[in-house]
Coordinates of C-alpha atoms in Angstrom, one line a residue:
M133 CA 81.6 64.4 113.8
V134 CA 85.5 64.4 115.0
S135 CA 87.0 67.5 116.4
A136 CA 89.6 69.0 114.5
V137 CA 91.6 69.6 117.4
T138 CA 94.1 67.5 118.3
H139 CA 95.3 67.1 122.2
F140 CA 97.9 65.0 123.5
D141 CA 98.7 63.3 127.2
G142 CA 102.4 63.1 126.9
E143 CA 104.8 60.5 125.5
D144 CA 104.9 56.8 126.2
D145 CA 106.5 57.4 129.2
G146 CA 103.5 58.3 131.4
T147 CA 103.9 62.0 132.1
V148 CA 100.7 64.5 131.6
V149 CA 100.9 67.5 129.3
V150 CA 98.8 70.0 129.9
N151 CA 98.3 74.0 129.6
F152 CA 98.5 76.4 132.2
R153 CA 95.2 75.8 133.7
G154 CA 95.9 72.2 134.2
Q155 CA 93.7 71.0 131.4
P156 CA 94.8 68.8 128.2
V157 CA 96.7 70.9 125.8
D158 CA 95.3 72.1 122.6
K159 CA 98.5 71.5 119.9
S160 CA 96.8 74.3 117.4
R161 CA 97.3 77.0 120.1
T162 CA 100.2 75.7 122.4
G163 CA 103.7 74.4 121.9
G164 CA 105.8 74.7 118.5
W165 CA 108.3 77.4 117.8
L166 CA 106.2 80.3 119.1
A167 CA 106.0 78.5 122.6
A168 CA 109.8 77.8 122.3
G169 CA 110.8 80.9 121.2
L170 CA 109.2 82.8 124.2
I171 CA 111.5 80.3 126.3
L172 CA 114.8 81.0 124.6
G173 CA 114.5 84.9 125.4
S174 CA 115.1 83.7 128.9
E175 CA 118.3 81.7 128.0
L176 CA 119.0 84.7 125.7
A177 CA 118.9 87.1 128.6
E178 CA 120.9 84.9 130.6
R179 CA 123.9 84.5 128.1
I180 CA 123.9 88.1 127.9
C181 CA 124.0 88.6 131.6
V182 CA 126.8 85.7 132.1
V183 CA 128.9 86.2 129.2
G184 CA 129.0 89.8 129.7
I185 CA 130.1 89.3 133.3
S186 CA 132.6 86.2 132.8
M187 CA 134.3 87.2 129.6
N188 CA 135.0 90.7 131.2
L189 CA 135.3 90.0 134.9
V190 CA 138.8 89.2 135.3
T191 CA 139.9 92.9 133.9
Y192 CA 137.9 94.7 136.3
L193 CA 139.3 92.7 139.2
V194 CA 142.6 93.0 138.1
G195 CA 142.2 96.6 136.8
D196 CA 139.8 98.1 139.2
L197 CA 140.1 96.1 142.3
H198 CA 143.8 95.3 141.9
I199 CA 143.5 91.4 142.4
P200 CA 146.3 89.3 141.5
T201 CA 145.8 87.7 137.9
S202 CA 145.9 84.2 139.4
K203 CA 143.2 85.1 141.9
S204 CA 141.4 86.9 140.0
A205 CA 141.1 83.9 137.3
T206 CA 139.8 81.5 140.4
I207 CA 137.3 84.0 141.4
V208 CA 135.8 83.7 137.6
T209 CA 136.2 80.1 137.1
N210 CA 134.4 79.4 140.7
F211 CA 131.8 81.6 139.9
M212 CA 130.9 80.1 136.2
G213 CA 131.8 76.5 138.2
T214 CA 129.4 77.0 140.5
L215 CA 126.7 78.5 138.3
N216 CA 126.7 75.4 136.4
L217 CA 127.3 72.9 139.6
L218 CA 123.9 74.5 140.9
A219 CA 122.2 73.5 137.5
L220 CA 122.1 70.1 139.2
L221 CA 120.1 71.1 142.3
A222 CA 117.6 73.3 139.9
G223 CA 117.1 70.3 137.7
F224 CA 116.1 68.1 140.9
L225 CA 113.8 70.9 142.0
A226 CA 111.9 71.0 138.8
D227 CA 111.5 67.1 138.0
A228 CA 110.7 66.3 141.8
K229 CA 108.2 69.3 142.5
L230 CA 108.0 72.6 140.8
G231 CA 108.2 71.7 137.1
R232 CA 110.5 73.4 134.5
Y233 CA 108.0 76.4 133.6
L234 CA 107.7 77.4 137.5
T235 CA 111.5 77.2 138.1
V236 CA 112.7 78.9 135.0
A237 CA 110.4 81.5 136.3
I238 CA 111.7 81.8 139.8
F239 CA 115.4 81.5 138.9
S240 CA 114.9 84.1 135.7
T241 CA 113.7 86.4 138.7
I242 CA 116.3 85.4 141.3
T243 CA 119.3 86.2 137.9
A244 CA 117.1 89.6 137.3
V245 CA 117.9 90.3 141.1
G246 CA 121.6 89.4 141.0
V247 CA 122.9 91.2 138.3
S248 CA 120.8 94.2 139.6
L249 CA 123.0 93.9 142.8
L250 CA 126.0 93.7 140.7
T251 CA 125.3 96.9 139.1
V252 CA 125.3 98.4 142.2
A253 CA 128.4 96.8 143.5
T254 CA 130.1 98.4 140.8
S255 CA 129.0 101.5 140.6
I256 CA 129.6 102.6 144.3
P257 CA 132.9 104.4 144.5
S258 CA 133.4 103.2 148.1
M259 CA 133.4 99.6 147.0
R260 CA 136.7 100.2 144.8
P261 CA 140.4 100.7 146.6
P262 CA 142.0 103.9 145.4
A263 CA 143.2 104.3 141.6
C264 CA 146.3 103.1 140.8
S265 CA 148.9 104.6 138.6
E266 CA 150.6 102.3 136.1
T267 CA 154.1 103.2 137.7
R268 CA 152.9 101.8 141.1
R269 CA 151.0 98.9 139.3
Q270 CA 154.4 97.7 137.8
H271 CA 156.0 97.8 141.2
H272 CA 152.7 95.8 142.3
Q273 CA 152.1 98.6 145.0
C274 CA 148.8 98.9 144.4
I275 CA 146.1 98.6 147.2
E276 CA 144.1 95.7 147.0
A277 CA 140.5 95.9 147.6
S278 CA 139.4 94.7 151.0
G279 CA 137.0 91.9 152.2
R280 CA 134.3 94.7 153.2
Q281 CA 134.4 96.2 149.2
L282 CA 134.3 92.7 147.8
A283 CA 131.5 91.3 149.7
L284 CA 129.0 92.9 147.8
L285 CA 130.4 91.8 144.6
Y286 CA 130.7 88.3 146.0
A287 CA 127.1 88.5 147.1
A288 CA 125.7 89.6 143.7
L289 CA 127.9 86.9 141.5
Y290 CA 126.8 84.2 143.7
V291 CA 123.2 85.1 143.2
I292 CA 123.6 85.2 139.8
A293 CA 125.4 81.4 139.8
L294 CA 122.0 80.4 141.9
G295 CA 119.5 81.9 139.0
G296 CA 121.8 81.3 135.9
G297 CA 122.0 77.5 137.1
G298 CA 118.3 77.4 137.5
I299 CA 117.8 78.8 134.1
K300 CA 120.3 76.5 132.1
S301 CA 119.2 73.2 133.7
N302 CA 115.5 73.6 132.4
V303 CA 115.0 76.0 129.4
S304 CA 116.3 73.4 127.1
G305 CA 114.0 70.8 128.3
F306 CA 111.2 72.9 128.7
G307 CA 111.5 74.8 125.2
S308 CA 111.8 70.7 124.0
D309 CA 108.7 70.1 125.8
Q310 CA 106.9 72.3 123.0
F311 CA 107.3 69.6 120.5
D312 CA 105.5 66.1 120.3
V313 CA 107.6 63.5 119.2
R314 CA 104.9 61.3 118.4
D315 CA 103.8 64.0 115.8
A316 CA 105.9 63.6 112.4
K317 CA 106.1 67.5 111.5
E318 CA 107.1 68.5 115.3
R319 CA 109.6 65.6 115.5
K320 CA 111.4 66.8 112.5
A321 CA 111.2 70.4 114.3
M322 CA 112.5 69.1 117.3
I323 CA 115.6 67.6 115.6
F324 CA 116.9 71.7 114.7
F325 CA 115.6 72.7 118.1
F326 CA 118.8 71.9 119.9
N327 CA 120.9 73.5 117.4
R328 CA 118.6 76.8 117.0
F329 CA 118.8 77.2 120.5
Y330 CA 122.4 77.2 120.9
F331 CA 122.6 79.7 117.6
C332 CA 120.2 81.7 119.6
I333 CA 122.1 82.0 122.9
S334 CA 125.2 82.3 120.6
L335 CA 123.7 86.1 119.6
G336 CA 123.5 86.7 122.9
S337 CA 126.8 85.9 123.8
L338 CA 128.4 88.0 120.8
F339 CA 126.2 91.1 122.1
A340 CA 127.8 90.7 125.1
V341 CA 131.4 90.5 124.1
T342 CA 131.0 93.5 121.8
V343 CA 128.3 96.0 123.0
L344 CA 128.3 95.1 126.5
V345 CA 132.5 94.6 127.0
Y346 CA 132.8 98.0 124.9
I347 CA 130.3 99.8 127.4
Q348 CA 131.9 98.4 130.3
D349 CA 135.4 99.7 129.8
N350 CA 134.8 102.9 128.0
V351 CA 131.1 103.9 129.6
G352 CA 131.4 102.2 132.8
R353 CA 130.9 98.8 134.5
G354 CA 127.7 100.2 136.1
W355 CA 125.9 101.0 132.8
G356 CA 127.3 97.6 131.3
Y357 CA 125.6 95.6 134.0
G358 CA 122.5 97.7 134.1
I359 CA 121.7 96.9 130.4
S360 CA 122.5 93.1 131.5
A361 CA 119.8 93.4 134.3
G362 CA 117.1 95.4 132.0
A363 CA 117.6 92.5 129.5
M364 CA 116.7 90.0 132.4
A365 CA 113.6 91.9 133.6
I366 CA 112.2 91.9 129.8
A367 CA 113.0 88.4 129.3
V368 CA 111.2 87.6 133.0
F369 CA 108.3 89.7 131.4
V370 CA 108.2 87.8 128.2
L371 CA 108.2 84.5 129.8
F372 CA 105.2 85.6 132.1
G373 CA 103.6 87.0 129.0
G374 CA 103.8 83.7 126.8
T375 CA 102.2 81.4 129.7
P376 CA 98.9 80.6 127.5
F377 CA 101.2 79.1 124.7
Y378 CA 103.2 76.7 126.6
R379 CA 102.8 72.7 127.0
L380 CA 103.6 71.9 130.8
R381 CA 104.8 68.3 132.0
K382 CA 103.8 68.1 135.5
P383 CA 106.7 66.7 137.8
Q384 CA 106.8 62.9 138.4
G385 CA 108.2 63.0 141.8
S386 CA 112.0 63.0 143.1
P387 CA 114.2 61.1 140.5
L388 CA 117.0 61.1 143.2
T389 CA 114.5 58.9 145.4
V390 CA 113.9 56.5 142.5
I391 CA 117.5 56.0 142.0
W392 CA 118.7 55.5 145.4
R393 CA 115.6 53.1 146.0
V394 CA 116.5 50.9 142.9
I395 CA 120.5 51.0 144.0
Y396 CA 119.4 50.2 147.6
L397 CA 116.9 47.3 146.7
A398 CA 119.6 45.5 144.6
C399 CA 122.2 45.7 147.0
K400 CA 119.7 44.3 149.5
K401 CA 118.6 41.5 147.4
R402 CA 121.9 40.8 145.9
N403 CA 121.6 37.2 147.3
L404 CA 118.8 36.2 145.7
P405 CA 119.1 34.1 142.5
Y406 CA 118.1 35.8 139.2
P407 CA 114.3 34.6 137.9
V408 CA 114.4 32.2 134.9
H409 CA 113.0 34.8 132.6
P410 CA 113.0 38.5 133.0
S411 CA 109.1 38.5 132.4
L412 CA 108.8 37.4 136.2
L413 CA 110.4 40.7 137.3
N414 CA 107.6 43.2 139.0
E415 CA 105.4 45.2 136.4
Y416 CA 107.3 43.7 133.5
H417 CA 104.4 43.7 131.3
N418 CA 103.6 47.0 131.9
A419 CA 106.8 48.5 131.5
K420 CA 107.1 52.0 129.7
V421 CA 110.7 51.4 129.1
S422 CA 111.7 48.2 127.5
H423 CA 113.6 45.5 129.7
T424 CA 117.8 45.5 128.9
E425 CA 120.3 42.9 129.7
R426 CA 122.9 45.8 130.6
L427 CA 123.5 46.0 134.2
R428 CA 121.6 43.1 135.2
C429 CA 122.6 43.5 138.5
L430 CA 120.4 46.2 139.3
D431 CA 117.4 44.0 138.0
K432 CA 117.1 42.4 141.5
A433 CA 115.8 45.5 142.7
A434 CA 112.7 44.3 140.6
I435 CA 112.7 40.4 142.1
V436 CA 109.8 39.8 143.6
D437 CA 110.2 37.8 147.2
G438 CA 107.5 36.3 148.7
E439 CA 108.0 38.0 151.6
D440 CA 107.2 41.7 149.9
A441 CA 104.2 43.4 151.0
K442 CA 101.7 44.4 148.5
E443 CA 98.4 46.3 148.6
N444 CA 95.5 45.4 146.0
G445 CA 98.1 43.3 144.1
I446 CA 100.5 45.8 143.8
Y447 CA 103.8 45.5 145.5
Y448 CA 105.0 48.7 147.9
S449 CA 107.8 50.6 146.0
W450 CA 109.9 50.5 149.3
V451 CA 110.3 46.9 148.9
V452 CA 110.4 46.1 145.4
S453 CA 111.1 48.2 142.5
T454 CA 109.2 48.2 139.1
V455 CA 111.1 47.2 135.5
T456 CA 110.6 50.5 134.2
Q457 CA 112.6 52.2 137.6
V458 CA 115.3 50.0 137.0
E459 CA 115.5 50.9 133.4
E460 CA 115.3 54.4 134.1
V461 CA 118.3 54.1 136.5
K462 CA 120.1 52.0 133.8
M463 CA 119.7 55.0 131.7
V464 CA 120.9 57.5 134.0
L465 CA 123.9 55.6 134.6
K466 CA 125.2 54.9 130.8
L467 CA 125.4 58.6 130.9
I468 CA 128.2 58.8 133.5
P469 CA 131.1 57.7 130.9
I470 CA 130.1 60.7 128.5
W471 CA 129.7 63.0 131.6
S472 CA 133.6 62.2 132.5
T473 CA 134.8 62.4 129.1
C474 CA 133.7 65.9 128.6
I475 CA 135.1 67.3 131.7
L476 CA 138.4 68.1 129.7
F477 CA 136.8 70.1 126.7
W478 CA 135.5 72.8 129.4
T479 CA 138.9 73.1 131.2
V480 CA 140.0 74.1 127.8
Y481 CA 137.2 76.5 127.2
S482 CA 137.6 78.0 130.8
Q483 CA 141.2 79.5 129.6
M484 CA 139.3 81.2 126.6
T485 CA 137.2 83.6 129.7
T486 CA 140.0 83.9 131.9
L487 CA 143.9 83.3 131.2
S488 CA 143.3 84.2 127.2
V489 CA 141.7 87.2 128.4
E490 CA 144.3 88.7 130.5
Q491 CA 146.9 87.5 128.1
A492 CA 145.4 89.5 125.4
T493 CA 146.0 92.8 127.6
F494 CA 149.9 92.1 127.2
M495 CA 149.5 92.3 123.6
D496 CA 149.2 94.8 120.8
R497 CA 145.5 95.5 120.8
N498 CA 145.8 98.7 118.4
I499 CA 143.5 99.2 115.0
G500 CA 144.7 102.4 113.9
S501 CA 143.5 104.5 116.5
F502 CA 140.8 102.3 118.4
V503 CA 141.9 99.8 121.2
V504 CA 140.2 96.8 121.1
P505 CA 139.0 95.9 124.7
S506 CA 140.8 92.6 126.0
G507 CA 137.5 91.0 126.6
S508 CA 136.1 91.6 123.0
I509 CA 138.7 89.6 121.5
S510 CA 136.2 86.3 122.6
V511 CA 133.8 87.7 119.7
F512 CA 136.0 85.2 117.6
L513 CA 134.7 82.4 119.9
I514 CA 131.1 83.4 119.6
L515 CA 131.2 83.8 115.8
T516 CA 132.9 80.5 115.1
I517 CA 130.1 79.2 117.0
L518 CA 127.6 80.7 115.2
I519 CA 129.0 80.1 111.9
F520 CA 129.2 76.1 112.8
T521 CA 126.2 75.7 114.6
S522 CA 124.5 77.5 111.0
L523 CA 126.9 75.0 109.0
N524 CA 125.7 72.0 111.1
E525 CA 121.7 72.9 110.0
K526 CA 122.7 73.7 106.8
L527 CA 125.5 72.2 105.4
I528 CA 127.0 69.2 107.3
V529 CA 123.9 67.5 108.8
P530 CA 121.9 67.2 105.1
F531 CA 125.4 66.2 103.8
A532 CA 125.9 63.5 106.4
R533 CA 122.6 62.1 105.8
R534 CA 123.7 61.2 102.3
F535 CA 125.9 58.4 103.9
T536 CA 124.1 57.4 107.5
H537 CA 120.9 57.6 105.5
T538 CA 119.5 58.7 109.2
T539 CA 117.3 61.8 110.2
E540 CA 120.0 63.3 112.5
G541 CA 122.9 63.0 110.1
I542 CA 125.4 62.7 112.5
T543 CA 124.9 61.6 116.0
S544 CA 125.4 63.4 119.6
L545 CA 128.2 61.4 120.2
Q546 CA 130.0 61.9 117.0
R547 CA 129.4 65.6 117.7
V548 CA 131.3 65.3 121.1
G549 CA 134.1 63.5 119.6
I550 CA 134.7 66.1 116.9
G551 CA 134.5 68.7 119.7
L552 CA 137.2 67.0 121.4
I553 CA 139.6 67.0 118.6
F554 CA 139.0 70.7 117.9
S555 CA 139.9 71.2 121.7
M556 CA 143.1 69.4 121.4
M557 CA 144.2 71.6 118.2
A558 CA 143.4 74.7 120.2
M559 CA 145.6 74.1 122.9
V560 CA 148.4 73.1 120.4
A561 CA 148.0 76.6 118.7
S562 CA 147.6 78.2 122.1
A563 CA 151.0 76.8 123.0
I564 CA 152.7 78.0 120.0
V565 CA 151.5 81.6 120.4
E566 CA 152.4 81.9 123.9
K567 CA 155.6 80.6 123.4
Q568 CA 156.5 83.0 120.6
R569 CA 154.7 86.2 122.5
R570 CA 157.1 85.4 125.4
V571 CA 160.3 85.2 123.3
I572 CA 159.4 88.3 121.4
A573 CA 158.7 90.3 124.5
I574 CA 161.9 89.4 126.3
R575 CA 164.2 89.3 123.0
D576 CA 162.9 92.4 121.7
Q577 CA 160.7 94.1 124.1
T578 CA 157.8 94.6 121.8
Q579 CA 154.3 93.0 121.7
I580 CA 152.8 90.9 119.1
S581 CA 149.5 91.5 117.4
V582 CA 146.4 90.1 120.0
F583 CA 145.4 88.9 116.8
W584 CA 147.6 85.8 117.1
L585 CA 145.1 84.7 119.7
V586 CA 142.5 84.2 117.0
P587 CA 143.4 80.4 115.8
Q588 CA 142.7 78.9 119.1
F589 CA 139.5 81.2 119.7
F590 CA 138.7 79.7 116.4
L591 CA 139.3 76.2 117.2
V592 CA 137.8 76.2 120.5
G593 CA 134.4 78.0 119.1
A594 CA 134.3 75.2 116.2
G595 CA 134.7 72.6 119.0
E596 CA 132.1 74.1 121.3
G597 CA 129.6 74.2 118.4
F598 CA 129.7 70.3 118.3
A599 CA 130.6 69.1 121.5
Y600 CA 127.9 71.9 123.4
V601 CA 125.1 70.8 121.2
G602 CA 126.0 67.0 121.1
Q603 CA 126.3 66.7 125.1
L604 CA 123.1 68.3 125.0
E605 CA 121.1 66.5 122.6
F606 CA 122.5 63.5 124.2
F607 CA 121.7 64.0 127.8
I608 CA 118.2 65.0 127.1
R609 CA 117.3 62.5 124.4
E610 CA 118.9 59.4 126.6
A611 CA 117.4 60.2 130.0
P612 CA 114.2 59.4 131.6
E613 CA 111.4 61.8 130.5
R614 CA 111.0 62.3 134.4
M615 CA 114.7 62.9 135.0
K616 CA 115.3 65.0 131.8
S617 CA 115.7 68.6 134.1
M618 CA 118.1 66.7 136.2
S619 CA 120.0 65.1 133.2
T620 CA 120.5 68.8 131.9
G621 CA 122.0 69.6 135.0
L622 CA 124.3 66.5 135.2
F623 CA 125.5 68.0 131.6
L624 CA 126.3 70.8 133.1
T625 CA 128.2 69.8 136.0
T626 CA 130.8 68.7 133.5
I627 CA 131.1 72.3 132.2
A628 CA 131.5 73.1 136.3
M629 CA 134.1 70.5 136.7
G630 CA 136.0 72.1 133.8
F631 CA 136.2 75.3 135.5
F632 CA 137.0 73.9 138.8
G633 CA 139.5 72.0 137.2
M634 CA 140.9 74.9 135.4
D635 CA 141.1 76.4 139.0
K636 CA 143.8 73.7 140.1
K637 CA 145.9 73.7 137.3

């Protein structure tokens, strides 16, 4: 009698998929949307923490710590840039040694510790300089926070950066591990995973820029960051509680070792002639990735030299690479042009979290007797993202399928291109509004409404709804399985470069 329980050992890439006991997974009891949903809880909490900090931190640095606007913006962009840059390190650790589950669990805990430290740093009065009157502020006579007062704040921010980077580089790959692409039903669910992933974390961002920002400005920073710390602690418990439901991929060794070895061997064997046919390359017939003609110079790493040492009929990896390894490196290298193209989008985005928020403080933010917090103007960015990620799944993708006749409707690169167009339009709108604001402020000594910032937030949000999902999907799908977490980290370094680029403007 045939068992009704289905197992799978991984895709055709050689990876091994097991449950938390190290046994082959039972697809009826593991994976799917239940497991993916529990995993997304970690990213949801990370978004509440990071967005709740980044979107409103500049007002705290300027208003409470009396740090100049330009320096405050630099602190925020360096924090966000470091967070996304550290994602590459965490992705390497996951692929090489820890695995995605353990990496997400460890770095989620680190994030919870970091937000707790930030709560303490913003709650202790001695960690702030003396309060400053509006008159003294206008004459630049406020006492700026000292290095001692900033020490705990910096420590907390960079602990959060370490933890957040670890979560971001692995949680999407870990979530996608819960679907078997060889199963037609699960493959269809996988198509919408990245869109729902971003919709879910946008909900966390929406909560952060509305509820948390209001609490930070009107109740206290300590309370606002304390709620973030609590959310992160709950996410850690939920993540551990769902352990029996996860499908876990075993790490396949250091991806960087494979990359550098292939490049080194290709250089070392550069003078050897190409074989008359690719089938003469090492392990050609056993390759898990089909041989391609692009970047043919790397094929020399798989050329078998008569002097190459071998054992039991298999050549040592340090003297000759396999076709699979060479093709995996080719797959990583082809990501680089897309990586560099997307940096400018995130330079535009970084302005929405720093200069545009500070700009809002010099505009009319009154709605009757209610004053809109400067950081909450970002709600239009998040709402736009939610709208467009919903439209992608419900309207845009089904409509595009009629013309492209493909399951995904529009490709990931087409999404990125649309996002870049939106970012260009946003900068045009931003320039027009800022010019008008300055003219009216100087000529009429009055403030224009803060809602003139809505168009640029709308356009950047629409662009992010396309660009982020498109980039993430592209980097996950196009990377070799053993390098997916590192590939996600590579994608996140585009965001890091965008924030660091904003710092140099």
